Coordinates of C-alpha atoms in Angstrom, one line a residue:
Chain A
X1 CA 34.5 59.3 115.8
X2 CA 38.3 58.8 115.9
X3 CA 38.3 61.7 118.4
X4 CA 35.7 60.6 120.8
X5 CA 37.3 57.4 121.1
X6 CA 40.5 58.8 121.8
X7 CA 39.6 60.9 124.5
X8 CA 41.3 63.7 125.5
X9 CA 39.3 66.4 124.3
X10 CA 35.9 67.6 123.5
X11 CA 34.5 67.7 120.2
X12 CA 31.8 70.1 119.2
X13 CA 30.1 69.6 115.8
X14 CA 29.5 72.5 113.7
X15 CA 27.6 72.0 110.7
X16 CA 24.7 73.9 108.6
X17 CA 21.8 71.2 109.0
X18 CA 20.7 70.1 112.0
X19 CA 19.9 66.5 111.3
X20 CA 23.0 65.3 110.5
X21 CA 24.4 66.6 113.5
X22 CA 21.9 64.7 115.4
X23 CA 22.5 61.8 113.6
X24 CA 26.8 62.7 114.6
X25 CA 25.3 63.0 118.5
X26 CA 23.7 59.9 118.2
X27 CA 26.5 57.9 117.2
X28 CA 28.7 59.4 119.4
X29 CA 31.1 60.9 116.8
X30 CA 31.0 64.8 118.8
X31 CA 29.9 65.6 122.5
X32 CA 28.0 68.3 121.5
X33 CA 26.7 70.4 118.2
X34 CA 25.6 73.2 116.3
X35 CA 24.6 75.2 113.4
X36 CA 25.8 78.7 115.0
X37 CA 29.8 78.3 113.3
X38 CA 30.9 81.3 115.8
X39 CA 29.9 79.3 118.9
X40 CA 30.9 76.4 117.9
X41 CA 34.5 77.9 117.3
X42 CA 35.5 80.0 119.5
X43 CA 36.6 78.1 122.5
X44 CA 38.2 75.7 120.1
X45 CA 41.6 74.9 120.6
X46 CA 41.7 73.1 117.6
X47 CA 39.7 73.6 114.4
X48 CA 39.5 70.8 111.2
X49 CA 37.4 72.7 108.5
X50 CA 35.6 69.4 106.2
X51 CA 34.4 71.3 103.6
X52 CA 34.7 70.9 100.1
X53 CA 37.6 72.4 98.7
X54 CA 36.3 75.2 96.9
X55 CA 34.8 76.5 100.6
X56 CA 37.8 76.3 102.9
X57 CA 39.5 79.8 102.4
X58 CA 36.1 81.7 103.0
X59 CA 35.5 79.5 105.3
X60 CA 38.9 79.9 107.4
X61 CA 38.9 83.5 106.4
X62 CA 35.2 84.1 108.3
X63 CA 36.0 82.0 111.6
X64 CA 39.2 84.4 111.8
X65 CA 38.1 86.7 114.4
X66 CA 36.2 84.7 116.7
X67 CA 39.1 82.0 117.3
X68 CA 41.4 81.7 120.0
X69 CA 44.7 82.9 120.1
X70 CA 46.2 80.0 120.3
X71 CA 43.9 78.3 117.6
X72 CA 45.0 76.4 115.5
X73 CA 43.4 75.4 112.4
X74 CA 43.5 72.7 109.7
X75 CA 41.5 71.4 107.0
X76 CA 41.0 68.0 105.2
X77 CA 41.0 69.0 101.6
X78 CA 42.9 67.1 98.9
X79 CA 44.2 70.3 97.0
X80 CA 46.7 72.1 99.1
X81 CA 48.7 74.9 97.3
X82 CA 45.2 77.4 96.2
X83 CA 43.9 77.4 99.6
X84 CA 47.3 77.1 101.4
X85 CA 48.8 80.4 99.3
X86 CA 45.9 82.8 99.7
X87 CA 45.2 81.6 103.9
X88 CA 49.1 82.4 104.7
X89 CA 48.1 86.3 104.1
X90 CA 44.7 86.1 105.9
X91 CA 46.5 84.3 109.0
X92 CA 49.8 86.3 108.6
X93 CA 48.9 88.4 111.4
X94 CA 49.5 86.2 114.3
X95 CA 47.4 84.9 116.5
X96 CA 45.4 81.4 115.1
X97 CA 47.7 79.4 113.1
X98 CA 46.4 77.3 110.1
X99 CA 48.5 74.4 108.8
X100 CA 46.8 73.0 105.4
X101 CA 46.4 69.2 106.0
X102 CA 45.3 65.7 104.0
X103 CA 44.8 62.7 105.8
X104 CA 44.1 60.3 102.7
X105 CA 41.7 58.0 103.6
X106 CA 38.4 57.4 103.4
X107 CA 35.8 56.1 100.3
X108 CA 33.5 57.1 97.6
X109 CA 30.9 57.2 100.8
X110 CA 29.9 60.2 102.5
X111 CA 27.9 60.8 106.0
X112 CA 28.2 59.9 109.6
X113 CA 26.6 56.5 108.9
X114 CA 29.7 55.6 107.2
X115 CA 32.1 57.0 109.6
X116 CA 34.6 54.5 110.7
X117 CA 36.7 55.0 114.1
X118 CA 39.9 53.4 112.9
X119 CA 40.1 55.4 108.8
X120 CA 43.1 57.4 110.2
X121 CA 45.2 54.5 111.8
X122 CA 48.1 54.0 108.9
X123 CA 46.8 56.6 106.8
X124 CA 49.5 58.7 105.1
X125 CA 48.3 62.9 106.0
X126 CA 50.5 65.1 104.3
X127 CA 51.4 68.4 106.6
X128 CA 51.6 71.6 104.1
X129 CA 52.9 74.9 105.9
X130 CA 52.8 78.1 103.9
X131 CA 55.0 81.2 104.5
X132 CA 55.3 82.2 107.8
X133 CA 53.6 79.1 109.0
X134 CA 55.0 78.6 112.6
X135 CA 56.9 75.4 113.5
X136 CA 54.7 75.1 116.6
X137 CA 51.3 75.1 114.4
X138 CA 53.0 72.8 111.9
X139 CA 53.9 70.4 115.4
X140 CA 51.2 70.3 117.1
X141 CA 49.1 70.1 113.4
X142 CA 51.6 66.4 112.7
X143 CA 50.9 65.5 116.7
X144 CA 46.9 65.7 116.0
X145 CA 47.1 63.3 113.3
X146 CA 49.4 60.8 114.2
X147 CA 47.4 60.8 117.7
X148 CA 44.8 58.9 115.5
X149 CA 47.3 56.6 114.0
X150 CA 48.1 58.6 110.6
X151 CA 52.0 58.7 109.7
X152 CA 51.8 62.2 109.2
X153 CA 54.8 64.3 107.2
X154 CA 55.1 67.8 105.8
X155 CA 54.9 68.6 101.9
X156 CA 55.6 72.0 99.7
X157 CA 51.7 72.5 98.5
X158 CA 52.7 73.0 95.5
X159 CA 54.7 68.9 95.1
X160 CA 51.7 67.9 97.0
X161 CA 49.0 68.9 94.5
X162 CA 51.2 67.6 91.5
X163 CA 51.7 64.4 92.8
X164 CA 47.9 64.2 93.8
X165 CA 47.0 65.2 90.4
X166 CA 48.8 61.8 89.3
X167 CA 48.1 59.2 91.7
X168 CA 44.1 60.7 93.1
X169 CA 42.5 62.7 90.3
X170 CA 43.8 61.3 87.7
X171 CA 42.2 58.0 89.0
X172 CA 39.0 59.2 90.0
X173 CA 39.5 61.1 85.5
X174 CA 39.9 57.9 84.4
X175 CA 37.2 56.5 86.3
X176 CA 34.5 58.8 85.0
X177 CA 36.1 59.0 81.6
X178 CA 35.6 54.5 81.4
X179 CA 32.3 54.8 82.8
X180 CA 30.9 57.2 80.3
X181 CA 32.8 55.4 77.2
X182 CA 31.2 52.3 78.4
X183 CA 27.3 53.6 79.2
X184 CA 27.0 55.6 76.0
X185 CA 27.7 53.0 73.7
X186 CA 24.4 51.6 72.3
X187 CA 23.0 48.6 74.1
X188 CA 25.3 49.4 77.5
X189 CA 21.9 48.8 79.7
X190 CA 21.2 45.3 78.6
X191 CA 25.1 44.2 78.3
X192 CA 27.5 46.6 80.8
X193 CA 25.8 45.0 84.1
X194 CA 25.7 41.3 83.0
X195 CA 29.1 41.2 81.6
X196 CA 31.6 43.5 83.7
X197 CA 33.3 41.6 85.8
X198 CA 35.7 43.2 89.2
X199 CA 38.2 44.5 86.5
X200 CA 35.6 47.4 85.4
X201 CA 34.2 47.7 89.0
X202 CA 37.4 48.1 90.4
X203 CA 38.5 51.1 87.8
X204 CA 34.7 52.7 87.9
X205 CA 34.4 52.9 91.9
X206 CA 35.5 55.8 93.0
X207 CA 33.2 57.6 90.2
X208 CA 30.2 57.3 92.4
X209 CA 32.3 59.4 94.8
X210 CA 30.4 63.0 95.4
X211 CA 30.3 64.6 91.7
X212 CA 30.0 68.2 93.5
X213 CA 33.1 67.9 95.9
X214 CA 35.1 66.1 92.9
X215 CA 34.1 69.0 90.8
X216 CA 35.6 71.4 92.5
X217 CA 39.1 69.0 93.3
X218 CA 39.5 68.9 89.4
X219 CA 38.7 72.6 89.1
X220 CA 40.9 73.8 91.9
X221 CA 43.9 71.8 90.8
X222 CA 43.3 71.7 87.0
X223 CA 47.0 72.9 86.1
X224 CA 48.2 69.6 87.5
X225 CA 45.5 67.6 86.4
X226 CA 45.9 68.6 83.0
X227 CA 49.7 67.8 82.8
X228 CA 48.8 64.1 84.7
X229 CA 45.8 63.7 81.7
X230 CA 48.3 64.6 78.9
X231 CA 50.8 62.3 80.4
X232 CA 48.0 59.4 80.5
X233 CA 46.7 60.5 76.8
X234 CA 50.2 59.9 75.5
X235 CA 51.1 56.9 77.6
X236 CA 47.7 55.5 75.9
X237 CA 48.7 56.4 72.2
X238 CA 52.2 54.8 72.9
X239 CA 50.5 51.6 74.4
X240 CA 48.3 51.6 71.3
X241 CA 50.6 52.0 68.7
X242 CA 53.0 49.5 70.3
X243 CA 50.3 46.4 70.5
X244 CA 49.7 47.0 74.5
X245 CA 52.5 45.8 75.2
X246 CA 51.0 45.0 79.2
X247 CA 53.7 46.4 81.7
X248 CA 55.5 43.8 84.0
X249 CA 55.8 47.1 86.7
X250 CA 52.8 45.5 89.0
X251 CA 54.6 42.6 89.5
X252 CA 58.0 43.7 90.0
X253 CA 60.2 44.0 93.3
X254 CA 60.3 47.3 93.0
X255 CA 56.6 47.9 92.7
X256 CA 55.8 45.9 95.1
X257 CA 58.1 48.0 97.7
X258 CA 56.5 51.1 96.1
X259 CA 52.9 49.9 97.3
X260 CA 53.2 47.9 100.2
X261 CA 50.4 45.5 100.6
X262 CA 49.0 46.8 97.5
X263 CA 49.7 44.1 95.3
X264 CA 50.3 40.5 95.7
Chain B
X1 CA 37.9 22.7 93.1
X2 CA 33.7 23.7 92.4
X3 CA 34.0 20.3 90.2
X4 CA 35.5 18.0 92.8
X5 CA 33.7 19.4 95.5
X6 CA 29.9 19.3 93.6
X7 CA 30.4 16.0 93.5
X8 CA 29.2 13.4 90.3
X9 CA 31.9 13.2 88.2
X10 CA 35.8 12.5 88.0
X11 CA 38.1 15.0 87.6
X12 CA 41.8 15.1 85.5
X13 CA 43.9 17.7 86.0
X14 CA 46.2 17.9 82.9
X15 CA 49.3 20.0 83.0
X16 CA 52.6 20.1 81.3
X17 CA 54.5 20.4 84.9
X18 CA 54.2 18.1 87.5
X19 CA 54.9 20.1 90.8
X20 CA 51.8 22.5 89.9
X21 CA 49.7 19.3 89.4
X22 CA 51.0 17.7 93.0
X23 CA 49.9 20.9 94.4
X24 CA 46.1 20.4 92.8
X25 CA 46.0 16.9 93.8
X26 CA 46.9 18.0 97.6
X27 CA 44.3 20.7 97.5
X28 CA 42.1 18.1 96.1
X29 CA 41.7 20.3 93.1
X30 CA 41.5 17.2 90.8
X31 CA 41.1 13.3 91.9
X32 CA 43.8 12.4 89.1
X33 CA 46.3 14.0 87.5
X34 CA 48.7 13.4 84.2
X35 CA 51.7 15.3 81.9
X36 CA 50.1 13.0 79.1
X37 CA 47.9 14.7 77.3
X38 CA 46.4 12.2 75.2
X39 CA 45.6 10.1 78.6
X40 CA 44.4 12.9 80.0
X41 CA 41.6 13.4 77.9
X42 CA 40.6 9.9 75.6
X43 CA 37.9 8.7 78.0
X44 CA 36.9 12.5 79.3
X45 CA 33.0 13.6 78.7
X46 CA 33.4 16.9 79.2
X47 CA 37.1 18.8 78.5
X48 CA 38.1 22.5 79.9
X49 CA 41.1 23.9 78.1
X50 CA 42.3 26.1 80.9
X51 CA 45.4 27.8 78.8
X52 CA 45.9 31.6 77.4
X53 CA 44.1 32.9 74.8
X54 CA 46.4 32.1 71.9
X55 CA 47.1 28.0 73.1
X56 CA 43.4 27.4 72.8
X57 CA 43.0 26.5 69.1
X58 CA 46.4 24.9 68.4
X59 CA 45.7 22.5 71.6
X60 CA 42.1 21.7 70.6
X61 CA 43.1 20.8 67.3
X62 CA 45.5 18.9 68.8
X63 CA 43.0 16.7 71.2
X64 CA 40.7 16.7 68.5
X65 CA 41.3 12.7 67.2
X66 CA 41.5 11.7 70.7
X67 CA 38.3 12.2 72.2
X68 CA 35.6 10.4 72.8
X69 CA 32.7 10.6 70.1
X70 CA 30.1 12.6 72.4
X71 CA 32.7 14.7 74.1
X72 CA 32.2 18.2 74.8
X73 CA 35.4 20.7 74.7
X74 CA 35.0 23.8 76.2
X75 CA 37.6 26.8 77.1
X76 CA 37.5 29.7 79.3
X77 CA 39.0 32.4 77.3
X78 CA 38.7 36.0 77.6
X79 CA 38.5 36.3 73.8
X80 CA 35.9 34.2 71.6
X81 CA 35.6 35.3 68.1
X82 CA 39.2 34.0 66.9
X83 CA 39.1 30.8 69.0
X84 CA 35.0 30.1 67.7
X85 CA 35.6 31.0 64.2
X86 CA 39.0 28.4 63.8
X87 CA 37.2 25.8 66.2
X88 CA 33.9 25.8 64.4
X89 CA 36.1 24.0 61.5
X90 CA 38.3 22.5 62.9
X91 CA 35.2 20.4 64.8
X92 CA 33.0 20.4 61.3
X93 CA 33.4 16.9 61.1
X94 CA 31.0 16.1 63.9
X95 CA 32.0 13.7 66.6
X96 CA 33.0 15.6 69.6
X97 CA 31.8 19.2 70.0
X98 CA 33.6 22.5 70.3
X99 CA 31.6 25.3 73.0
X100 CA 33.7 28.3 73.4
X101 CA 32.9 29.3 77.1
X102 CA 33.9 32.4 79.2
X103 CA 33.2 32.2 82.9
X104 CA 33.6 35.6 84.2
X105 CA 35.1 35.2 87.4
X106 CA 38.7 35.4 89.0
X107 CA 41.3 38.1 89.7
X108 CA 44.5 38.7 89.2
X109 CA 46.1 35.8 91.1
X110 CA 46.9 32.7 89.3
X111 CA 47.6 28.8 90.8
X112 CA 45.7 26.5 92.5
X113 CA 47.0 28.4 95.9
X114 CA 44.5 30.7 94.9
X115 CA 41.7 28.8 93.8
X116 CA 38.0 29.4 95.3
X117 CA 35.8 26.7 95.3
X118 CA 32.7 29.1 95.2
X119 CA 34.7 31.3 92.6
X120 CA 31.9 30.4 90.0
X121 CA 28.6 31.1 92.3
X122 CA 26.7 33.8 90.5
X123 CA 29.6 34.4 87.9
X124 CA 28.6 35.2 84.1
X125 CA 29.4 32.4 81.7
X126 CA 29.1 33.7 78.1
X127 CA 28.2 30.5 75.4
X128 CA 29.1 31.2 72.3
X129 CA 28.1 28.9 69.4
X130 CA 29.7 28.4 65.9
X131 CA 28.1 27.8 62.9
X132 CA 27.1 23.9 62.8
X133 CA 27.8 23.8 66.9
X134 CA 24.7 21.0 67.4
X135 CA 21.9 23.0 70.1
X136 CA 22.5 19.2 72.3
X137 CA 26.5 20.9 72.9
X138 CA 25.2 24.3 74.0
X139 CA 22.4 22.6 76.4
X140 CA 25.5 20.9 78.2
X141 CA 27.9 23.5 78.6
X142 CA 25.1 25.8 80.0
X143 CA 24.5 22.4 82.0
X144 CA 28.1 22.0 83.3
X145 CA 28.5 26.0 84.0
X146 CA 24.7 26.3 85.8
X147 CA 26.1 23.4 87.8
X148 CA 29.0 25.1 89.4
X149 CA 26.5 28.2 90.5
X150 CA 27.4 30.4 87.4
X151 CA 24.2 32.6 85.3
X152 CA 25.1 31.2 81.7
X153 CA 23.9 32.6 78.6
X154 CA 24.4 32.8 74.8
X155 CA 26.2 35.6 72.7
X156 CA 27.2 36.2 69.6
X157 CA 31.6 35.7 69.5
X158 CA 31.7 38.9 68.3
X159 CA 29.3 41.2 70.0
X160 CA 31.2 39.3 73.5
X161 CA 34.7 40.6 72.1
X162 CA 33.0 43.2 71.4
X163 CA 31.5 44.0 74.9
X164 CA 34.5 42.7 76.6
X165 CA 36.8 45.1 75.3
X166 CA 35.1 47.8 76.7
X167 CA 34.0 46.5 80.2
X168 CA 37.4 44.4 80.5
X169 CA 40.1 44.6 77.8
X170 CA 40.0 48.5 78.6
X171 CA 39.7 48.9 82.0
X172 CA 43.0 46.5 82.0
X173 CA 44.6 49.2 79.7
X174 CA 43.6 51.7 81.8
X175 CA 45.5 50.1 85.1
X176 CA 48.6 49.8 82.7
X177 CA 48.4 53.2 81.5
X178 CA 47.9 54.7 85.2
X179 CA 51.3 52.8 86.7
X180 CA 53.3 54.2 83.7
X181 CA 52.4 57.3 83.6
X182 CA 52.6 57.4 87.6
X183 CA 55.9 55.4 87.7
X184 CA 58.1 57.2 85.4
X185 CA 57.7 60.5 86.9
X186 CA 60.8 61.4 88.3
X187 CA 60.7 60.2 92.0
X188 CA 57.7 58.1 91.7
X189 CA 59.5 55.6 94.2
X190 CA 59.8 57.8 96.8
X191 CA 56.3 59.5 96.5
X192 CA 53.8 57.1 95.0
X193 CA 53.9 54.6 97.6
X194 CA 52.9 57.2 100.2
X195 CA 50.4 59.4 98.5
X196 CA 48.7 56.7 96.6
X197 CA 45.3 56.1 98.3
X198 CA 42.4 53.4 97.5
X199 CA 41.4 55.2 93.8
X200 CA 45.6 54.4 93.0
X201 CA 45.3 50.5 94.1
X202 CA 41.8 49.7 93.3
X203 CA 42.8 51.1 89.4
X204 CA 45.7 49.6 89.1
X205 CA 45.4 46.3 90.9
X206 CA 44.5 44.5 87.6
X207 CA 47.6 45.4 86.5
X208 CA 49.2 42.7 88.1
X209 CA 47.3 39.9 86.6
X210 CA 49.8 37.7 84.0
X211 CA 51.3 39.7 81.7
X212 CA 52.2 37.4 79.1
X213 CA 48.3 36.5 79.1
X214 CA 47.5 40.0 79.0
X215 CA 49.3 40.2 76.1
X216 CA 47.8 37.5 73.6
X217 CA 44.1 39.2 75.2
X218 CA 44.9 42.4 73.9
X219 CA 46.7 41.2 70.7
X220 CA 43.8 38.6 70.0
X221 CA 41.1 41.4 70.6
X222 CA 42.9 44.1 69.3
X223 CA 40.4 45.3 66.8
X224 CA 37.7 46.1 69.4
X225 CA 40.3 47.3 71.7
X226 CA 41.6 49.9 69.7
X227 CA 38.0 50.8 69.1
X228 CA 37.3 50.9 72.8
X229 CA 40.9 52.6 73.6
X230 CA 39.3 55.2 70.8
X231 CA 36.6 56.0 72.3
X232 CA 38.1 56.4 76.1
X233 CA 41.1 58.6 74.3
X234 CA 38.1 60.8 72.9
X235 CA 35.6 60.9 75.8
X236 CA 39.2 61.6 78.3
X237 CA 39.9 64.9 75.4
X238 CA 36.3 66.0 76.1
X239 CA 36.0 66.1 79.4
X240 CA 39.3 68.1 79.7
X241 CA 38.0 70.6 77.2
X242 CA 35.2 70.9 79.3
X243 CA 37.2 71.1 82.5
X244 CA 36.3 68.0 83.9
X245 CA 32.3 67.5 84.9
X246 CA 32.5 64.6 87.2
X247 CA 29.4 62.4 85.5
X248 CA 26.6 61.7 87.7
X249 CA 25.9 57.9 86.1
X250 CA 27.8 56.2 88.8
X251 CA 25.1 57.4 91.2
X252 CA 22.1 57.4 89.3
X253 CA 19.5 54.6 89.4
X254 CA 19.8 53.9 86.0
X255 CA 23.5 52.6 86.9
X256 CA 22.7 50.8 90.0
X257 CA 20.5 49.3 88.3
X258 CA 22.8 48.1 85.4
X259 CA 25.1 47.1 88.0
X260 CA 23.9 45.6 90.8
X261 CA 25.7 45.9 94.1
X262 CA 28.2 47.3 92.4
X263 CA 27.9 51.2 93.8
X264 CA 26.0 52.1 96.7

């Protein structure tokens, strides 16, 4: 949707199903679609895979041959290093590029119907080359996404999915982890909806996020995850033992310059 | 603000600091306003204690011999077992009556700057009734709350501190936990700000409600809390042994129906 309202190019849908491709036609989001991935790819000049994580290097790895040979391609998922380390050997022979990219933005909604033209503008998109990732590819990759307003800056994969593991799954953990404490306890139906208040549906949002998608972002980057859940476990003990002692880190200057906007 | 503007009655603002109570006055917050305490509430009907957690009983005691004989004193803290279980002796005597009230409804700014006059409008109130609090007492707070728009019912003081440490007290801790386990990593300032998305904000932005209120919350309800923290510490240990099954309740019907409006 971004892209057709830009301009500038032509955007061809590629997907498995074909009504949610009409449903992208009708709203204008690509020019034209289909379900056959090789047509739809090779006259691309650019490719963004959106696929969940766990599908992006077979994915990359089958539309190999019928790109372009100046093709580059990119993908949207929110674990880098996994898919970044093993397509730098399958696209180490020249030709298409691939530059490993993750524009952060978006919701716990999926589908065209919640598409919004302006997610990108401000977004942060983190730019992850891996070895032998040309400085072209990695330019023209940061020149895609700021043309749709994202600040867009390069990352090692590897920084990028431990500092994910911290500030995205380790939210989206916690989520699920409150949710579940709260709806198991006996009586939760009659008492959870009545009394929670924007403090539990603030943490517990993202949970309704897509379970399958996040399944594979906590399996795919479960090294990091697990050191970002240890860090939490023990931060929790230490609150705990201590009285909850509530931190004054939200409201200081220094926070505040951390998150801009984010806080009052 | 929802008092002044329903109409029917006369409001008082009483506040130990003048400047905040100019500033309520100008927002026409409250048609009066007084630093005397006493003055403040010898001819009220109806008396809101609007002060953290651990002020409550001291300052209803306090304005105990000064009220009128039919006066009803109500509070809006988070916490109701303590408060309830002093007040329900403290106002034994009979003369004016003690309701401990907890509108749910608010966030984490503070001052009249931020006040909402539809803040209340289809807000929980929780009632909850002492031993000896006369039926008359609980028939006017529900009154006074239904009034300003909010869906009051009764609870036990224990089952709400109960309830409330899990669906608030915790996801509060949560928030806490999250910033300081994110913020001490070593160059947190320089990475958080620009890789944390919506899950980073929306979890922590309770954080930044009043910490010093925070802290008589947590210390007041600490035995549930550390029942609640318990469980989360134990369901957060599981699902990492289990490598992290995103639960499914957040989309299920059985959730949106427990909270509605609350996921889509």
């Amino acid at each position: 949707l971004a892209l057709t309202r830009r301009g500038g190019c032509r955007v061809v849908g590629v997907g498995r199903r074909a009504a949610p491709l009409a449903r992208a036609l009708r709203r204008r989001a690509v020019h034209e679609a289909t379900t056959d991935t090789r047509r739809g790819v090779r006259d691309a000049d650019i490719v963004v895979l959106c696929a969940p994580v766990d599908r992006i290097v077979p994915l990359a790895a089958t539309i190999r041959p019928w790109l372009k040979k100046n093709a580059l391609v990119m993908d949207i998922g929110s674990v880098k290093a996994p898919i970044v380390r093993k397509l730098e050997k399958i696209y180490a022979r020249g030709g298409a590029a691939f530059v490993g990219t993750h524009p952060m933005a978006g919701s716990e909604k999926t589908g065209v119907e919640n598409a919004l033209p302006h997610l990108y503008k401000g977004a942060t998109c983190v730019l992850t080359a891996g070895r032998g990732t040309p400085a072209a590819a990695l330019r023209r990759a940061a020149a895609f996404w700021r043309s749709l307003g994202a600040r867009a800056f390069e990352m090692n994969p590897e920084a990028h999915d431990d500092w994910m593991a911290l500030v995205s799954h380790l939210p989206h953990l916690l989520a699920h982890g409150l949710l579940l404490t709260a709806m198991k306890r006996p009586g939760a139906r009659a008492h959870v909806g009545r009394l929670a208040a924007g403090s539990f549906r603030d943490v517990t949002r993202v949970a309704a996020a897509d379970p399958k998608q996040w399944a594979s972002i906590f399996r795919m980057n479960q090294t990091a995850l697990r050191r970002a859940a240890g860090g939490f476990a023990k931060a929790l003990a230490g609150l705990s033992r201590r009285g909850w002692p509530p931190s004054e880190l939200a409201r200081s200057k220094a926070f505040r310059e951390v998150i801009p906007g984010g806080k009052k």
